[in-house]
GROMACS .gro file of C-alpha atoms in nm:
model
   93
    1MET     CA    1  -0.385  -0.257  -0.114
    2THR     CA    2  -0.126  -0.528  -0.190
    3ASP     CA    3  -0.201  -0.498  -0.564
    4ARG     CA    4  -0.137  -0.124  -0.552
    5MET     CA    5   0.190  -0.175  -0.364
    6ALA     CA    6   0.306  -0.427  -0.624
    7ALA     CA    7   0.264  -0.154  -0.888
    8PHE     CA    8   0.479   0.100  -0.702
    9GLU     CA    9   0.774   0.232  -0.900
   10SER     CA   10   0.918   0.363  -0.573
   11PHE     CA   11   0.808   0.428  -0.218
   12SER     CA   12   0.915   0.588   0.106
   13ILE     CA   13   0.832   0.496   0.463
   14ALA     CA   14   0.776   0.695   0.780
   15LEU     CA   15   0.841   0.542   1.122
   16ASP     CA   16   0.704   0.660   1.454
   17GLU     CA   17   0.721   0.497   1.793
   18SER     CA   18   0.492   0.569   2.084
   19THR     CA   19   0.371   0.399   2.400
   20ASP     CA   20   0.010   0.286   2.426
   21LEU     CA   21  -0.215   0.284   2.734
   22SER     CA   22  -0.092  -0.062   2.838
   23ASP     CA   23   0.267   0.071   2.843
   24THR     CA   24   0.365  -0.121   2.527
   25VAL     CA   25   0.591   0.054   2.280
   26GLN     CA   26   0.438   0.047   1.930
   27LEU     CA   27   0.619   0.112   1.602
   28ALA     CA   28   0.393   0.261   1.336
   29VAL     CA   29   0.510   0.203   0.977
   30PHE     CA   30   0.355   0.425   0.708
   31ILE     CA   31   0.414   0.403   0.333
   32ARG     CA   32   0.382   0.650   0.049
   33GLY     CA   33   0.425   0.504  -0.297
   34VAL     CA   34   0.389   0.615  -0.655
   35ASP     CA   35   0.301   0.406  -0.960
   36LYS     CA   36   0.376   0.455  -1.333
   37LYS     CA   37   0.078   0.690  -1.369
   38PHE     CA   38   0.208   0.902  -1.078
   39THR     CA   39  -0.080   0.797  -0.858
   40VAL     CA   40   0.026   0.845  -0.496
   41THR     CA   41  -0.092   0.604  -0.229
   42LYS     CA   42  -0.047   0.663   0.146
   43GLU     CA   43  -0.130   0.394   0.402
   44LEU     CA   44  -0.050   0.264   0.749
   45LEU     CA   45   0.137  -0.062   0.684
   46GLY     CA   46   0.155  -0.188   1.037
   47LEU     CA   47   0.164  -0.127   1.407
   48GLN     CA   48   0.436  -0.346   1.556
   49PRO     CA   49   0.475  -0.396   1.932
   50LEU     CA   50   0.836  -0.361   2.052
   51LYS     CA   51   1.032  -0.466   2.358
   52ARG     CA   52   1.078  -0.214   2.636
   53THR     CA   53   1.439  -0.142   2.531
   54ILE     CA   54   1.449  -0.035   2.169
   55THR     CA   55   1.753  -0.029   1.944
   56GLU     CA   56   1.792   0.056   1.578
   57GLU     CA   57   1.834  -0.319   1.519
   58ASP     CA   58   1.492  -0.387   1.678
   59ILE     CA   59   1.334  -0.126   1.454
   60LEU     CA   60   1.503  -0.263   1.141
   61ASN     CA   61   1.389  -0.616   1.227
   62GLU     CA   62   1.027  -0.503   1.263
   63VAL     CA   63   1.039  -0.309   0.935
   64GLN     CA   64   1.187  -0.619   0.769
   65LYS     CA   65   0.894  -0.827   0.900
   66VAL     CA   66   0.645  -0.580   0.751
   67PHE     CA   67   0.828  -0.571   0.415
   68THR     CA   68   0.847  -0.950   0.400
   69SER     CA   69   0.480  -1.002   0.491
   70LEU     CA   70   0.371  -0.760   0.217
   71GLY     CA   71   0.630  -0.855  -0.044
   72LEU     CA   72   0.786  -0.507  -0.057
   73PRO     CA   73   1.128  -0.500  -0.225
   74TRP     CA   74   1.400  -0.296  -0.053
   75SER     CA   75   1.521  -0.191  -0.401
   76LYS     CA   76   1.218   0.038  -0.446
   77LEU     CA   77   1.264   0.214  -0.111
   78VAL     CA   78   1.383   0.571  -0.177
   79GLY     CA   79   1.339   0.742   0.160
   80VAL     CA   80   1.288   0.693   0.532
   81CYS     CA   81   1.145   0.952   0.769
   82THR     CA   82   1.162   0.922   1.148
   83ASP     CA   83   1.074   1.136   1.447
   84SER     CA   84   1.448   1.187   1.525
   85VAL     CA   85   1.458   1.008   1.859
   86PRO     CA   86   1.799   0.845   1.924
   87SER     CA   87   1.678   0.486   1.873
   88MET     CA   88   1.535   0.582   1.533
   89ASP     CA   89   1.853   0.752   1.417
   90GLY     CA   90   2.088   0.479   1.531
   91LEU     CA   91   2.260   0.706   1.783
   92ARG     CA   92   2.194   0.467   2.068
   93LYS     CA   93   2.251   0.091   2.065
   0.00000   0.00000   0.00000
Protein backbone atom coordinates (compact mmCIF):
# COMPACT_ATOMS: atom_id res chain seq x y z
CA MET A 1 0.00 0.00 0.00
CA THR A 2 2.83 2.44 0.81
CA ASP A 3 4.14 2.16 -2.77
CA ARG A 4 0.71 3.06 -4.15
CA MET A 5 0.44 6.05 -1.80
CA ALA A 6 3.85 7.30 -2.91
CA ALA A 7 2.50 7.39 -6.49
CA PHE A 8 -0.54 9.51 -5.59
CA GLU A 9 -0.83 12.75 -7.51
CA SER A 10 -3.38 13.91 -4.94
CA PHE A 11 -5.50 12.46 -2.18
CA SER A 12 -8.31 13.27 0.21
CA ILE A 13 -9.03 11.96 3.68
CA ALA A 14 -12.18 11.19 5.62
CA LEU A 15 -12.25 11.33 9.41
CA ASP A 16 -14.75 9.68 11.71
CA GLU A 17 -14.73 9.33 15.45
CA SER A 18 -16.66 6.78 17.45
CA THR A 19 -16.50 5.09 20.83
CA ASP A 20 -15.66 1.40 21.04
CA LEU A 21 -17.00 -1.19 23.51
CA SER A 22 -14.30 -0.35 26.06
CA ASP A 23 -15.44 3.30 26.04
CA THR A 24 -12.35 4.48 24.15
CA VAL A 25 -12.83 7.14 21.50
CA GLN A 26 -11.30 6.03 18.19
CA LEU A 27 -10.45 8.24 15.22
CA ALA A 28 -10.71 6.43 11.89
CA VAL A 29 -8.64 7.95 9.08
CA PHE A 30 -9.52 6.90 5.53
CA ILE A 31 -7.71 7.90 2.33
CA ARG A 32 -8.74 8.11 -1.30
CA GLY A 33 -5.94 8.82 -3.73
CA VAL A 34 -5.42 8.96 -7.46
CA ASP A 35 -2.25 8.28 -9.43
CA LYS A 36 -1.08 9.48 -12.88
CA LYS A 37 -3.11 6.76 -14.60
CA PHE A 38 -6.25 7.88 -12.71
CA THR A 39 -6.30 4.68 -10.68
CA VAL A 40 -8.25 5.36 -7.49
CA THR A 41 -7.23 3.69 -4.24
CA LYS A 42 -9.36 3.75 -1.07
CA GLU A 43 -8.04 2.43 2.24
CA LEU A 44 -8.32 2.72 6.01
CA LEU A 45 -5.06 4.40 7.06
CA GLY A 46 -5.42 4.07 10.77
CA LEU A 47 -7.56 3.78 13.85
CA GLN A 48 -6.15 6.13 16.48
CA PRO A 49 -7.30 6.05 20.12
CA LEU A 50 -8.05 9.51 21.54
CA LYS A 51 -8.37 11.02 25.00
CA ARG A 52 -11.83 11.35 26.50
CA THR A 53 -11.95 15.09 25.74
CA ILE A 54 -11.37 15.70 22.06
CA THR A 55 -10.41 18.97 20.43
CA GLU A 56 -9.61 19.84 16.85
CA GLU A 57 -5.95 20.04 17.95
CA ASP A 58 -6.08 16.42 19.20
CA ILE A 59 -7.52 15.31 15.88
CA LEU A 60 -4.92 17.25 13.87
CA ASN A 61 -2.11 15.74 15.97
CA GLU A 62 -3.36 12.20 15.32
CA VAL A 63 -3.71 12.85 11.59
CA GLN A 64 -0.17 14.27 11.60
CA LYS A 65 1.09 11.06 13.24
CA VAL A 66 -0.56 8.95 10.53
CA PHE A 67 0.82 11.16 7.73
CA THR A 68 4.32 11.07 9.22
CA SER A 69 4.33 7.30 9.74
CA LEU A 70 3.29 6.71 6.12
CA GLY A 71 5.32 9.51 4.53
CA LEU A 72 2.26 11.33 3.17
CA PRO A 73 2.97 14.92 2.10
CA TRP A 74 0.46 17.58 3.16
CA SER A 75 1.02 19.26 -0.24
CA LYS A 76 -0.92 16.48 -2.02
CA LEU A 77 -3.94 16.69 0.31
CA VAL A 78 -6.86 18.22 -1.62
CA GLY A 79 -9.85 17.53 0.63
CA VAL A 80 -11.00 16.55 4.10
CA CYS A 81 -14.38 15.06 4.94
CA THR A 82 -15.73 14.77 8.49
CA ASP A 83 -18.96 13.72 10.15
CA SER A 84 -19.68 17.36 11.15
CA VAL A 85 -19.48 16.95 14.91
CA PRO A 86 -18.21 20.12 16.64
CA SER A 87 -14.78 18.71 17.53
CA MET A 88 -14.22 17.75 13.88
CA ASP A 89 -15.20 21.17 12.56
CA GLY A 90 -13.17 23.15 15.06
CA LEU A 91 -16.27 24.74 16.60
CA ARG A 92 -15.33 23.57 20.07
CA LYS A 93 -11.90 23.85 21.70
